[in-house]
Coordinates of C-alpha atoms in Angstrom, one line a residue:
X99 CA -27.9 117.6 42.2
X100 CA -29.3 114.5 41.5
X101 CA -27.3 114.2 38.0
X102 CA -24.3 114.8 40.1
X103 CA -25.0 111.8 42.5
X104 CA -25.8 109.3 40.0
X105 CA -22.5 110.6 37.7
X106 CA -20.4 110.2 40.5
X107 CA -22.2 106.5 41.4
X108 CA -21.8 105.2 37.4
X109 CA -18.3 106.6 37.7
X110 CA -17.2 103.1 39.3
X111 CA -18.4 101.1 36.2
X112 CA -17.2 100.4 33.4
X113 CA -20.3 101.6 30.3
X114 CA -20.6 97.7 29.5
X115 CA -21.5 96.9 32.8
X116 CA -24.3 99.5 33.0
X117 CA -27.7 98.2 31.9
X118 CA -30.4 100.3 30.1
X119 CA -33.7 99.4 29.5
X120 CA -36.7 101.2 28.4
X121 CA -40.3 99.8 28.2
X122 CA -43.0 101.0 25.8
X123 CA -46.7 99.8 25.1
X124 CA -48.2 99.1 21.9
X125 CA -51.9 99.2 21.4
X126 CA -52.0 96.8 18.2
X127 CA -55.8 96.3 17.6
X128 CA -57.0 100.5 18.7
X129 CA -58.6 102.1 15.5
X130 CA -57.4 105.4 15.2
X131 CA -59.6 108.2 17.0
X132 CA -58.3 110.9 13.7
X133 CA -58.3 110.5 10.5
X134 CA -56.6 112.9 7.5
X135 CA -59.2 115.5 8.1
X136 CA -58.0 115.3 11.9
X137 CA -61.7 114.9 12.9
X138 CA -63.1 112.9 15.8
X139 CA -64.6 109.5 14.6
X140 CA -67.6 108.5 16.8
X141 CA -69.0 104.9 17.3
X142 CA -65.9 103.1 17.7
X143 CA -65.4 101.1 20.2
X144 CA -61.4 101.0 21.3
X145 CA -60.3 97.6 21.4
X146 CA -57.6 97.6 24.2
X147 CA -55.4 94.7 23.3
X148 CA -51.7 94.9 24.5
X149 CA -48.0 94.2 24.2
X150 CA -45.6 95.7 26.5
X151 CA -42.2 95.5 24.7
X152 CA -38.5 95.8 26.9
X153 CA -35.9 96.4 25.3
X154 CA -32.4 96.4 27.0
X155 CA -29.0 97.5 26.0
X156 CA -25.4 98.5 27.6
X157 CA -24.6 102.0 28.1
X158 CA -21.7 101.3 25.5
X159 CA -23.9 99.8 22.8
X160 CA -22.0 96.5 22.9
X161 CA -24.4 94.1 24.3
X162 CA -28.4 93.8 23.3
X163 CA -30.1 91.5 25.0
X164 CA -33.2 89.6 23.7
X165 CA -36.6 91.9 23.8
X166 CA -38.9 91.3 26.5
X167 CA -42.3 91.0 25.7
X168 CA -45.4 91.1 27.6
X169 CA -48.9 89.5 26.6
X170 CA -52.2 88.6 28.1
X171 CA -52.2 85.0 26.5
X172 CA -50.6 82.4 28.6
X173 CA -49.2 80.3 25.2
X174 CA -50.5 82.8 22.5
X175 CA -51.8 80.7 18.9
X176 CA -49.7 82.5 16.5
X177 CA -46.7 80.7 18.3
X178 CA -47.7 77.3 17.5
X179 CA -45.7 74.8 19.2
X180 CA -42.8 77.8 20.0
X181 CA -41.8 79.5 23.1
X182 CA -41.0 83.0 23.0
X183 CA -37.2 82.2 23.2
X184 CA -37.4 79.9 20.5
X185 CA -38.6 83.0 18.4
X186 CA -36.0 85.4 19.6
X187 CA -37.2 86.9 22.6
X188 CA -38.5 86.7 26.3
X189 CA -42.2 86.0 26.5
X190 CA -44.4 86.5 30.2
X191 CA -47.9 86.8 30.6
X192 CA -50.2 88.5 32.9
X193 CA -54.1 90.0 32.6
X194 CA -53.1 92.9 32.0
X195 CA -49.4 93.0 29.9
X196 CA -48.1 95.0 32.7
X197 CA -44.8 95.0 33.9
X198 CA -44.8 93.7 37.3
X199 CA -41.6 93.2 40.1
X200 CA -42.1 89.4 39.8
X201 CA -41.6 89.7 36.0
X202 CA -38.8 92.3 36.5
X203 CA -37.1 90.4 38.6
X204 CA -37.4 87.5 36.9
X205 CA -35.9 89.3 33.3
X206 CA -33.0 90.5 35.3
X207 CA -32.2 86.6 36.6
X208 CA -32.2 85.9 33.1
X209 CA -30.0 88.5 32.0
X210 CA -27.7 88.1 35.0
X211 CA -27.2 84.7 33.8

């Protein structure tokens, strides 16, 4: 039913004016709990650094958008004097790299712009 409802409500758009955008998390710093021998390692500490990538496309393929990415570090080092747009994509910060409605609705500003 509910594929029904929301084909008949994309129906009135055209595909380039439908936005998808899918987040995913990446855990850059964790040591990997298996190894080859797919055993347990013991006595490692995970280290829980974060990014939280967005990535957002139209239904047709024909526009990408800039990634949105999601740190803990207000102005991180490895940017040196850059912004995140000056390197390509949308940077925003928070203590935990979480997506959060402020920063949601502050991406979809940008892209409405």
């Amino acid at each position: 039913m509910e594929q029904a409802q929301l084909k008949k409500l994309t129906d009135q758009y055209s595909l380039r004016n439908i936005l998808n955008m899918d987040e995913t998390g990446l855990n850059d710093r964790m040591p990997p709990d298996r190894g080859l021998a797919t055993a347990q390692f013991s006595g490692k500490k995970a280290n829980k650094h974060r990014l939280m990538y967005a990535l957002t496309t139209t239904a047709d393929g024909s526009g990408v958008f800039p990634a949105l990415v999601i740190g803990h570090a207000q102005h991180p080092r490895c940017f040196g004097k850059m912004s995140g747009r000056d390197l390509g994509f949308d940077y925003w910060w928070n203590k935990k790299a979480w997506m959060t409605a402020s920063i949601f609705q502050g991406y979809l500003k940008e892209l409405d712009t």
